[in-house]
């Protein structure tokens, strides 16, 4: 009997072809959209890029993005440092001590919720607990809101990475007489270092593009602010946002915004690629 | 360092010199404090969520108290006459997210099935990496593209449907583009957890690729796929910058698909800096509503995902 000629077989084969064509079509549609975005970014952004864009501060008639890039760098770095301390400590507790009972489960669940909570809510929260009592928008508030966003990321990756360390290593160290904290610091961290660093790097990339939480915390300014955390600090996402909305009638500022968008996206993509490369090297 | 004697004498440190005993006791104390410190940080996560909810309730209380249930039924948001209704924003938030899910799910599943089942081996890794990288692009970039490229295109191509180019449907499309990489990455990971043996045995019975996907793979990872979609929905609900640019920011309830409207996040982003008093409190009340909606959605997603796979961003 020749199965490949029966109507049923032909129908199944046709259906398979159609669905697979649809899948390829979906892939094409998806990538076309995404490449269209990247292409727009490059074509509109590249013309605005020049050495002065990194050096000059923002002005109403154009200028550069130097102060915004610096501000983003300062706030993101501080938030990453704070977030690393908090996140690694909490993640270590979850992985090393939080095996039994309800509490670790609840903390883990809450952390997962915070991991994908809308960032604008975090901004509102910091506004209510930091900006209102302080009486003014400040870089501190911006740093804290970014910290709240990065902490769950670091907790998650720290816990996941520490769980990959085999128990036999801990037991071996314990058998040699090491105390528990010493085992964690010397054995577990050195094994999980690459993974934890990758998580931190990904978190750093994520918060450097966040705009919504900065709307009500650090706000923006067109002045240089090198390290005065008590006052407003310029930052790249907010500068892009303002140039595209309230200043959209000034062509120079719009093209500056596209330049900034290109710089921001390129930086984030490079950080992501570096994080991947780094984790692959070490594991 | 503990010496062999310490092990032999067990808990009582009797046979040790005074100095060694003190050193061991100090190390044991560090052990206790180390754990307590770590625990304090972990517990802070719990406090953080409590603080977020408490501060949102406290700062939105004036508005909620003044407007009561009217806050949810009033169909316009007019700051000049101090009438604040959450309905247009809630409608916009839910509708744009729904449109985004309807567009993004088939495309994402299509890409995921292509990547896991049909993609040539050379392309599989690069394309997967690309999808993950694209998931990291900041949302403000999507918003800018929507405003500068997509909205004008829609206005030129379909002037009768999109007279202004911007609107609820445009925001839905932008959100879809934003969450496609995300849902795709989660679905691909979930599908990859299906053991090769299951695929092979189905192929061995003579199934076509589609039959394997439809009858073997998708049913066995259903929970994970739905979890990924709901997680994507959670993102779409709270997305601010991508939506703010293209939704049109019309503050009256407009129950059409393509008309201009607003969403909770967009409304907050637009009005917060120039508001005070009751208006600010009303905006914080919107924030509280948004948080409660996303909390419910994310909790559901986590519940579904926990039962199917290990970790997802």
Coordinates of C-alpha atoms in Angstrom, one line a residue:
Chain A
X1 CA 0.0 0.0 0.0
X2 CA 1.3 3.4 -0.9
X3 CA 0.7 5.6 2.1
X4 CA 2.2 8.7 0.6
X5 CA -0.7 8.9 -1.9
X6 CA -3.7 8.5 0.4
X7 CA -5.8 11.6 0.8
X8 CA -5.3 11.6 4.6
X9 CA -1.6 11.6 4.2
X10 CA -1.7 14.4 1.7
X11 CA -3.9 16.4 3.9
X12 CA -1.6 16.0 6.9
X13 CA 1.4 16.9 4.9
X14 CA -0.4 20.0 3.4
X15 CA -1.4 21.1 6.9
X16 CA 2.1 20.7 8.1
X17 CA 3.5 22.8 5.3
X18 CA 0.9 25.5 5.9
X19 CA 1.6 25.7 9.6
X20 CA 5.4 25.7 9.2
X21 CA 5.0 28.4 6.5
X22 CA 3.0 30.4 9.0
X23 CA 5.7 29.9 11.6
X24 CA 8.3 31.2 9.3
X25 CA 6.0 34.0 8.4
X26 CA 5.7 34.9 12.1
X27 CA 9.4 34.8 12.5
X28 CA 9.8 37.1 9.5
X29 CA 7.1 39.5 10.8
X30 CA 8.7 39.6 14.3
X31 CA 12.2 40.2 13.0
X32 CA 11.1 42.8 10.5
X33 CA 9.5 44.9 13.2
X34 CA 12.5 44.6 15.4
X35 CA 15.0 45.4 12.6
X36 CA 12.8 48.3 11.5
X37 CA 13.3 49.7 15.0
X38 CA 17.0 49.2 15.0
X39 CA 17.3 50.6 11.5
X40 CA 15.3 53.7 12.4
X41 CA 17.5 54.1 15.4
X42 CA 20.7 53.9 13.4
X43 CA 19.6 56.1 10.5
X44 CA 18.1 58.8 12.7
X45 CA 20.7 58.6 15.4
X46 CA 23.9 58.3 13.6
X47 CA 23.8 61.8 12.1
X48 CA 23.6 63.3 15.5
X49 CA 26.6 61.5 16.9
X50 CA 29.8 63.6 17.0
X51 CA 32.5 64.0 19.6
X52 CA 30.8 67.0 21.0
X53 CA 27.7 65.1 21.9
X54 CA 29.7 63.4 24.7
X55 CA 31.3 66.5 26.0
X56 CA 28.8 69.3 25.9
X57 CA 25.8 69.8 28.1
X58 CA 22.2 70.0 27.0
X59 CA 21.1 73.4 25.8
X60 CA 17.9 74.7 24.4
X61 CA 19.5 75.0 21.0
X62 CA 21.1 71.6 20.9
X63 CA 24.4 71.2 22.6
X64 CA 25.3 67.7 23.7
X65 CA 24.4 65.0 26.0
X66 CA 27.5 65.0 28.2
X67 CA 25.7 65.8 31.4
X68 CA 23.0 63.3 30.8
X69 CA 25.4 60.5 30.0
X70 CA 27.4 61.3 33.1
X71 CA 24.3 61.5 35.3
X72 CA 23.0 58.2 34.0
X73 CA 26.3 56.6 34.6
X74 CA 26.6 58.0 38.2
X75 CA 23.0 57.1 39.2
X76 CA 23.1 53.6 37.5
X77 CA 26.5 52.8 39.1
X78 CA 25.5 53.9 42.6
X79 CA 22.2 51.9 42.3
X80 CA 24.1 48.9 41.1
X81 CA 26.5 49.0 44.0
X82 CA 23.7 49.4 46.5
X83 CA 21.7 46.8 44.8
X84 CA 24.6 44.4 44.7
X85 CA 25.1 44.6 48.5
X86 CA 21.4 44.1 49.3
X87 CA 20.7 41.6 46.5
X88 CA 23.7 39.3 47.1
X89 CA 23.0 39.3 50.9
X90 CA 19.3 38.5 50.5
X91 CA 19.9 36.0 47.7
X92 CA 22.6 34.2 49.8
X93 CA 20.1 33.9 52.7
X94 CA 17.5 32.4 50.3
X95 CA 19.9 29.9 48.8
X96 CA 21.9 28.9 51.9
X97 CA 19.6 29.2 54.8
X98 CA 16.1 29.5 53.3
X99 CA 15.3 25.9 52.6
X100 CA 12.6 25.2 55.1
X101 CA 9.4 26.8 56.2
X102 CA 7.0 29.3 54.8
X103 CA 9.0 32.5 55.1
X104 CA 11.6 31.8 52.4
X105 CA 8.8 30.8 50.0
X106 CA 6.9 34.0 50.7
X107 CA 10.1 36.1 50.2
X108 CA 10.9 34.3 47.0
X109 CA 7.4 34.9 45.7
X110 CA 7.4 38.6 46.7
X111 CA 10.8 38.9 45.0
X112 CA 9.4 37.4 41.8
X113 CA 6.5 39.9 41.9
X114 CA 8.9 42.9 42.4
X115 CA 11.1 41.5 39.6
X116 CA 8.3 42.4 37.1
X117 CA 6.4 45.1 38.9
X118 CA 5.9 48.1 36.7
X119 CA 8.8 50.5 37.1
X120 CA 6.4 53.6 37.2
X121 CA 5.0 52.2 40.5
X122 CA 8.5 52.0 42.0
X123 CA 8.9 55.7 41.0
X124 CA 5.7 56.6 42.7
X125 CA 6.8 54.7 45.8
X126 CA 10.1 56.5 46.0
X127 CA 8.4 59.8 45.3
X128 CA 6.1 59.2 48.3
X129 CA 8.8 58.0 50.7
X130 CA 11.8 60.0 49.6
X131 CA 11.0 63.0 47.5
X132 CA 8.1 64.3 49.5
X133 CA 9.9 64.2 52.9
X134 CA 13.1 65.6 51.4
X135 CA 11.1 68.4 49.7
X136 CA 12.8 68.2 46.3
X137 CA 13.6 66.0 43.4
X138 CA 17.1 64.6 43.9
X139 CA 19.6 62.2 42.4
X140 CA 19.4 60.2 45.7
X141 CA 15.7 59.5 44.9
X142 CA 16.7 58.4 41.4
X143 CA 19.4 56.1 42.8
X144 CA 17.0 54.6 45.3
X145 CA 14.3 53.9 42.7
X146 CA 16.8 52.2 40.4
X147 CA 18.1 50.3 43.4
X148 CA 14.6 48.9 44.1
X149 CA 14.5 47.8 40.5
X150 CA 17.8 46.1 40.4
X151 CA 17.7 44.3 43.8
X152 CA 15.2 41.6 42.7
X153 CA 17.3 40.9 39.6
X154 CA 20.4 40.4 41.7
X155 CA 18.6 38.3 44.4
X156 CA 17.3 36.0 41.7
X157 CA 20.6 35.4 40.0
X158 CA 22.5 35.1 43.2
X159 CA 20.1 32.5 44.5
X160 CA 20.1 30.6 41.2
X161 CA 23.9 30.6 41.0
X162 CA 24.5 29.5 44.6
X163 CA 22.1 26.7 44.1
X164 CA 24.2 25.4 41.3
X165 CA 27.2 24.9 43.8
X166 CA 27.1 21.2 44.7
X167 CA 26.5 20.4 48.3
X168 CA 29.6 18.1 48.4
X169 CA 31.8 21.2 48.2
X170 CA 30.1 22.7 51.2
X171 CA 30.4 19.4 53.1
X172 CA 34.1 19.0 52.2
X173 CA 34.8 22.4 53.6
X174 CA 32.7 21.7 56.7
X175 CA 34.6 18.5 57.2
X176 CA 37.9 20.5 57.2
X177 CA 36.4 22.5 60.1
X178 CA 35.4 25.7 58.3
X179 CA 32.5 27.6 59.8
X180 CA 29.4 28.2 57.7
X181 CA 30.0 31.8 56.9
X182 CA 33.5 31.0 55.9
X183 CA 32.2 28.2 53.6
X184 CA 29.8 30.7 52.0
X185 CA 32.4 33.4 51.5
X186 CA 35.3 31.3 50.3
X187 CA 33.7 28.3 48.7
X188 CA 30.3 29.2 47.4
X189 CA 31.0 32.7 46.3
X190 CA 34.1 31.8 44.4
X191 CA 32.2 29.1 42.6
X192 CA 29.2 31.3 41.8
X193 CA 31.1 34.5 41.1
X194 CA 30.8 34.5 37.3
X195 CA 27.1 33.9 37.4
X196 CA 26.4 36.5 40.1
X197 CA 28.5 39.1 38.1
X198 CA 26.5 38.3 35.0
X199 CA 23.3 38.9 36.9
X200 CA 24.6 42.2 38.2
X201 CA 25.7 43.2 34.7
X202 CA 22.3 42.4 33.2
X203 CA 20.6 44.4 36.0
X204 CA 22.9 47.3 35.3
X205 CA 21.9 47.2 31.7
X206 CA 18.3 47.1 32.6
X207 CA 18.2 50.0 34.9
X208 CA 20.3 52.2 32.6
X209 CA 17.4 52.4 30.2
X210 CA 14.6 53.0 32.8
X211 CA 12.8 56.2 32.3
X212 CA 9.5 55.9 34.2
X213 CA 10.9 55.8 37.7
X214 CA 13.1 58.8 37.1
X215 CA 10.1 61.0 36.1
X216 CA 9.2 61.7 39.7
X217 CA 12.6 61.1 41.4
X218 CA 15.7 62.5 39.9
X219 CA 13.8 64.5 37.2
X220 CA 16.2 66.1 34.8
X221 CA 18.3 69.2 34.4
X222 CA 20.3 70.7 31.6
X223 CA 23.2 71.6 33.9
X224 CA 26.3 69.7 34.7
X225 CA 25.9 67.9 38.0
X226 CA 29.0 65.9 38.8
X227 CA 28.2 64.4 42.1
X228 CA 25.7 66.5 44.0
X229 CA 23.2 63.9 44.9
X230 CA 20.9 66.3 46.8
X231 CA 19.8 68.1 43.7
X232 CA 18.3 67.1 40.4
X233 CA 20.6 65.2 38.0
X234 CA 20.4 65.0 34.3
X235 CA 20.1 61.5 32.8
X236 CA 19.8 60.1 29.3
X237 CA 16.4 58.5 29.3
X238 CA 14.7 61.6 30.7
X239 CA 16.6 63.9 28.3
X240 CA 15.4 61.7 25.4
X241 CA 11.8 61.7 26.8
X242 CA 11.7 65.5 27.2
X243 CA 13.3 66.2 23.9
X244 CA 10.7 64.0 22.2
X245 CA 7.7 65.5 24.0
X246 CA 7.8 68.9 25.5
X247 CA 10.7 70.1 23.3
X248 CA 9.5 68.3 20.2
X249 CA 9.1 71.5 18.3
X250 CA 12.9 72.1 18.3
X251 CA 14.4 69.9 15.5
X252 CA 17.9 70.1 17.0
X253 CA 16.7 68.6 20.3
X254 CA 14.7 65.9 18.5
X255 CA 17.8 64.8 16.5
X256 CA 19.8 64.9 19.8
X257 CA 17.2 62.6 21.3
X258 CA 17.7 60.1 18.5
X259 CA 21.4 60.3 19.0
X260 CA 20.9 59.6 22.7
X261 CA 18.6 56.7 22.0
X262 CA 21.2 55.2 19.7
X263 CA 23.9 55.6 22.4
X264 CA 21.7 54.2 25.1
X265 CA 20.6 51.2 23.0
X266 CA 24.1 50.5 21.9
X267 CA 25.4 50.6 25.4
X268 CA 22.7 48.3 26.7
X269 CA 23.2 45.8 23.8
X270 CA 27.0 45.8 24.5
X271 CA 26.5 45.3 28.2
X272 CA 24.1 42.4 27.4
X273 CA 26.6 40.8 25.0
X274 CA 29.4 41.3 27.5
X275 CA 27.4 39.6 30.2
X276 CA 26.8 36.6 28.0
X277 CA 30.3 36.4 26.8
X278 CA 31.5 36.6 30.4
X279 CA 29.2 33.9 31.7
X280 CA 30.2 31.6 28.9
X281 CA 33.9 32.1 29.5
X282 CA 33.7 31.1 33.1
X283 CA 31.3 28.2 33.1
Chain B
X1 CA 40.9 26.9 62.5
X2 CA 39.4 23.9 64.2
X3 CA 41.9 21.3 65.2
X4 CA 41.4 17.5 65.2
X5 CA 40.9 17.6 69.0
X6 CA 37.9 19.9 68.5
X7 CA 36.2 17.2 66.5
X8 CA 37.1 14.5 68.9
X9 CA 35.8 16.4 71.9
X10 CA 32.6 17.1 70.1
X11 CA 30.6 20.1 71.4
X12 CA 32.4 20.6 74.6
X13 CA 35.7 22.4 73.9
X14 CA 37.3 20.9 77.0
X15 CA 40.6 19.7 75.7
X16 CA 41.6 22.9 74.0
X17 CA 43.8 25.7 75.1
X18 CA 42.1 28.9 76.3
X19 CA 43.2 30.8 73.2
X20 CA 41.8 28.2 70.7
X21 CA 38.5 28.0 72.6
X22 CA 38.1 31.7 72.4
X23 CA 38.9 31.8 68.7
X24 CA 36.4 29.1 68.0
X25 CA 33.7 30.9 70.0
X26 CA 34.3 34.1 68.2
X27 CA 34.0 32.3 64.9
X28 CA 30.7 30.7 66.0
X29 CA 29.4 34.2 67.0
X30 CA 30.4 35.5 63.6
X31 CA 28.4 32.6 62.1
X32 CA 25.3 33.6 64.0
X33 CA 25.6 37.3 63.1
X34 CA 26.4 36.5 59.5
X35 CA 23.1 34.6 59.2
X36 CA 21.2 37.3 61.0
X37 CA 22.5 40.0 58.7
X38 CA 21.7 38.0 55.6
X39 CA 18.3 37.3 57.0
X40 CA 17.7 41.0 57.6
X41 CA 18.4 41.8 54.0
X42 CA 16.1 39.0 52.8
X43 CA 13.4 40.2 55.1
X44 CA 13.8 43.7 53.8
X45 CA 12.3 42.4 50.5
X46 CA 9.1 41.6 52.4
X47 CA 9.1 45.0 54.0
X48 CA 9.7 46.7 50.7
X49 CA 6.5 45.3 49.2
X50 CA 4.6 46.2 52.4
X51 CA 6.1 49.7 52.2
X52 CA 5.1 50.1 48.5
X53 CA 1.5 49.1 49.2
X54 CA 1.3 51.1 52.4
X55 CA 2.8 54.3 50.9
X56 CA 0.5 54.1 47.8
X57 CA -2.6 53.6 50.0
X58 CA -1.6 56.4 52.3
X59 CA -0.8 58.9 49.6
X60 CA -3.9 58.1 47.5
X61 CA -6.2 58.1 50.5
X62 CA -7.3 61.8 50.2
X63 CA -8.5 61.2 46.7
X64 CA -10.2 57.9 47.4
X65 CA -11.9 59.3 50.4
X66 CA -13.2 62.4 48.5
X67 CA -14.4 60.6 45.4
X68 CA -15.2 57.1 46.8
X69 CA -16.7 54.7 44.3
X70 CA -17.3 57.6 41.9
X71 CA -13.5 57.4 41.2
X72 CA -14.2 54.2 39.4
X73 CA -17.3 55.1 37.5
X74 CA -16.7 58.6 36.4
X75 CA -15.8 58.6 32.7
X76 CA -13.6 61.6 32.4
X77 CA -10.4 63.0 33.9
X78 CA -10.7 66.7 34.0
X79 CA -8.2 68.4 36.2
X80 CA -9.5 71.9 35.6
X81 CA -12.8 71.1 37.3
X82 CA -11.3 68.6 39.8
X83 CA -13.3 65.7 38.3
X84 CA -11.2 62.6 38.4
X85 CA -12.4 59.3 37.0
X86 CA -10.2 56.3 36.6
X87 CA -12.4 54.6 34.0
X88 CA -10.8 56.0 30.8
X89 CA -7.3 55.0 32.1
X90 CA -8.4 51.5 33.3
X91 CA -10.2 50.9 30.0
X92 CA -7.1 52.0 28.0
X93 CA -4.8 49.9 30.1
X94 CA -6.8 46.8 29.7
X95 CA -7.6 47.3 26.0
X96 CA -4.1 48.1 24.9
X97 CA -2.7 45.1 26.8
X98 CA -5.4 42.8 25.3
X99 CA -4.6 44.0 21.8
X100 CA -0.9 43.5 22.5
X101 CA -1.5 39.9 23.7
X102 CA -3.8 39.1 20.7
X103 CA -1.1 40.2 18.3
X104 CA 2.0 39.0 20.2
X105 CA 0.9 35.5 21.2
X106 CA 0.6 33.9 17.7
X107 CA 3.7 35.6 16.4
X108 CA 5.7 34.6 19.5
X109 CA 4.5 31.0 19.5
X110 CA 5.3 30.9 15.8
X111 CA 8.8 32.1 16.3
X112 CA 9.3 29.8 19.3
X113 CA 8.1 26.7 17.3
X114 CA 10.3 27.8 14.3
X115 CA 13.3 28.2 16.5
X116 CA 12.9 25.0 18.4
X117 CA 11.6 22.6 15.7
X118 CA 12.4 23.8 12.3
X119 CA 15.2 26.3 12.4
X120 CA 18.5 25.2 10.7
X121 CA 21.1 24.4 13.3
X122 CA 23.4 27.2 12.2
X123 CA 20.8 29.8 12.7
X124 CA 19.3 28.5 15.9
X125 CA 21.8 30.0 18.4
X126 CA 22.3 33.4 16.7
X127 CA 18.5 33.9 16.3
X128 CA 17.8 32.9 19.9
X129 CA 20.5 35.3 21.2
X130 CA 19.1 38.0 19.0
X131 CA 15.6 37.5 20.5
X132 CA 17.1 37.7 24.0
X133 CA 19.0 40.9 23.2
X134 CA 16.0 42.5 21.7
X135 CA 14.1 41.9 24.9
X136 CA 16.5 44.2 26.6
X137 CA 15.9 47.3 24.5
X138 CA 14.5 50.1 26.7
X139 CA 10.9 50.8 26.3
X140 CA 11.3 54.5 25.5
X141 CA 13.0 53.4 22.2
X142 CA 9.8 51.5 21.2
X143 CA 7.8 54.5 22.1
X144 CA 9.9 56.8 19.9
X145 CA 9.7 54.5 17.0
X146 CA 5.9 54.2 17.4
X147 CA 5.5 57.9 17.3
X148 CA 8.0 58.7 14.5
X149 CA 7.5 55.7 12.2
X150 CA 4.5 53.6 13.0
X151 CA 1.9 56.3 13.7
X152 CA 2.6 58.3 10.5
X153 CA 2.6 55.0 8.5
X154 CA -0.8 54.0 9.9
X155 CA -2.2 57.4 9.2
X156 CA -1.1 57.3 5.6
X157 CA -2.1 53.7 4.9
X158 CA -5.4 53.6 6.7
X159 CA -6.6 57.1 7.1
X160 CA -10.2 56.1 7.8
X161 CA -9.2 53.7 10.6
X162 CA -6.4 55.7 12.1
X163 CA -7.2 59.4 11.5
X164 CA -4.5 60.6 13.9
X165 CA -2.2 57.7 13.6
X166 CA -2.0 57.5 17.4
X167 CA -4.5 55.8 19.6
X168 CA -5.3 52.7 21.6
X169 CA -4.7 50.3 18.8
X170 CA -1.4 51.9 17.9
X171 CA -0.3 51.6 21.5
X172 CA -1.4 47.9 21.4
X173 CA 0.7 47.3 18.3
X174 CA 3.8 48.9 20.0
X175 CA 3.2 46.9 23.1
X176 CA 3.0 43.7 21.0
X177 CA 6.3 44.5 19.4
X178 CA 7.8 45.1 22.8
X179 CA 6.6 41.9 24.4
X180 CA 7.2 39.6 21.4
X181 CA 10.9 39.1 22.2
X182 CA 9.9 38.5 25.8
X183 CA 7.1 35.9 25.2
X184 CA 9.2 34.2 22.6
X185 CA 12.2 33.8 24.9
X186 CA 10.0 32.3 27.7
X187 CA 8.2 30.0 25.3
X188 CA 11.4 28.8 23.7
X189 CA 12.9 28.0 27.1
X190 CA 9.7 26.1 28.1
X191 CA 9.6 24.2 24.8
X192 CA 13.2 23.3 25.2
X193 CA 12.5 21.5 28.5
X194 CA 10.5 18.8 26.6
X195 CA 12.7 15.7 26.6
X196 CA 14.1 14.8 23.1
X197 CA 12.8 11.2 23.6
X198 CA 9.2 12.5 23.5
X199 CA 9.8 14.2 20.2
X200 CA 11.6 11.3 18.7
X201 CA 9.0 8.8 19.7
X202 CA 6.3 10.9 18.1
X203 CA 8.4 11.3 14.9
X204 CA 8.9 7.5 15.1
X205 CA 5.2 7.0 14.9
X206 CA 5.2 9.0 11.7
X207 CA 4.0 12.4 13.0
X208 CA 4.6 15.5 11.0
X209 CA 6.4 18.4 12.6
X210 CA 3.2 20.2 13.2
X211 CA 1.6 17.1 14.8
X212 CA 4.5 16.7 17.1
X213 CA 4.2 20.3 18.1
X214 CA 0.4 20.3 18.4
X215 CA -0.1 16.9 20.1
X216 CA 3.1 16.3 22.0
X217 CA 5.1 19.5 22.8
X218 CA 2.4 22.2 23.3
X219 CA 0.2 20.0 25.6
X220 CA 3.1 19.0 27.8
X221 CA 4.2 22.6 28.4
X222 CA 0.8 24.3 28.4
X223 CA 1.2 25.7 31.9
X224 CA 4.6 27.2 31.1
X225 CA 3.4 28.8 27.9
X226 CA 0.3 30.4 29.5
X227 CA 2.6 31.5 32.3
X228 CA 4.9 33.2 29.8
X229 CA 1.9 34.9 28.1
X230 CA 0.5 36.2 31.4
X231 CA 4.0 37.4 32.4
X232 CA 4.0 39.3 29.1
X233 CA 0.6 40.7 29.9
X234 CA 1.9 41.9 33.2
X235 CA 4.6 43.8 31.3
X236 CA 2.1 45.3 28.9
X237 CA -0.2 46.5 31.7
X238 CA 2.5 48.5 33.5
X239 CA 4.4 49.7 30.5
X240 CA 4.8 53.4 30.5
X241 CA 7.1 55.0 28.1
X242 CA 6.2 52.9 25.0
X243 CA 2.5 53.8 25.5
X244 CA 2.8 57.4 26.5
X245 CA 4.1 58.4 23.1
X246 CA 1.4 56.8 21.0
X247 CA -1.8 56.4 22.9
X248 CA -3.1 59.9 22.1
X249 CA -3.7 61.0 25.7
X250 CA -7.4 61.7 25.5
X251 CA -8.8 61.9 29.0
X252 CA -12.4 61.1 28.2
X253 CA -13.7 57.6 27.9
X254 CA -13.6 56.5 24.3
X255 CA -14.9 53.0 23.9
X256 CA -13.5 52.3 20.5
X257 CA -10.6 50.2 19.4
X258 CA -8.7 52.7 17.4
X259 CA -9.6 55.9 19.0
X260 CA -7.3 58.0 21.1
X261 CA -7.3 57.2 24.8
X262 CA -5.0 56.9 27.7
X263 CA -3.7 54.3 30.1
X264 CA -3.0 54.4 33.8
X265 CA 0.8 54.5 33.3
X266 CA 0.6 57.1 30.5
X267 CA -1.7 59.3 32.5
X268 CA 0.6 59.3 35.5
X269 CA 3.6 59.9 33.4
X270 CA 2.0 62.9 31.7
X271 CA 0.4 64.7 34.5
X272 CA 2.4 63.9 37.6
X273 CA 5.0 66.6 37.4
X274 CA 2.4 69.4 36.9
X275 CA -0.1 68.2 39.5
X276 CA -0.6 68.9 43.2
X277 CA -3.1 68.3 45.9
X278 CA -6.1 66.2 45.0
X279 CA -4.9 65.6 41.4
X280 CA -1.6 64.2 42.6
X281 CA -3.4 62.1 45.2
X282 CA -5.8 60.8 42.4
X283 CA -2.8 59.9 40.3
X284 CA -1.3 57.9 43.1
X285 CA -4.6 56.2 43.5
X286 CA -4.4 55.2 39.8
X287 CA -0.9 53.9 40.7
X288 CA -2.4 51.8 43.4
X289 CA -5.0 50.3 41.1
X290 CA -2.3 49.5 38.5
X291 CA -0.2 47.8 41.1
X292 CA -3.1 45.7 42.3
X293 CA -4.0 44.7 38.8
X294 CA -0.4 43.7 37.9
X295 CA 0.1 42.1 41.3
X296 CA -2.8 39.7 40.6
X297 CA -1.7 39.0 37.0
X298 CA 2.0 38.4 37.9
X299 CA 1.0 36.2 40.9
X300 CA -1.0 34.1 38.5
X301 CA 1.9 33.9 36.0
X302 CA 4.3 32.9 38.7
X303 CA 1.9 30.2 39.9
X304 CA 1.7 28.8 36.4
X305 CA 5.4 29.1 35.6
X306 CA 6.6 27.6 38.9
X307 CA 4.8 24.4 38.1
X308 CA 6.5 24.0 34.8
X309 CA 10.0 25.3 34.7
X310 CA 12.8 26.6 36.8
X311 CA 13.7 30.2 36.1
X312 CA 12.6 33.0 33.9
X313 CA 13.3 36.7 33.8

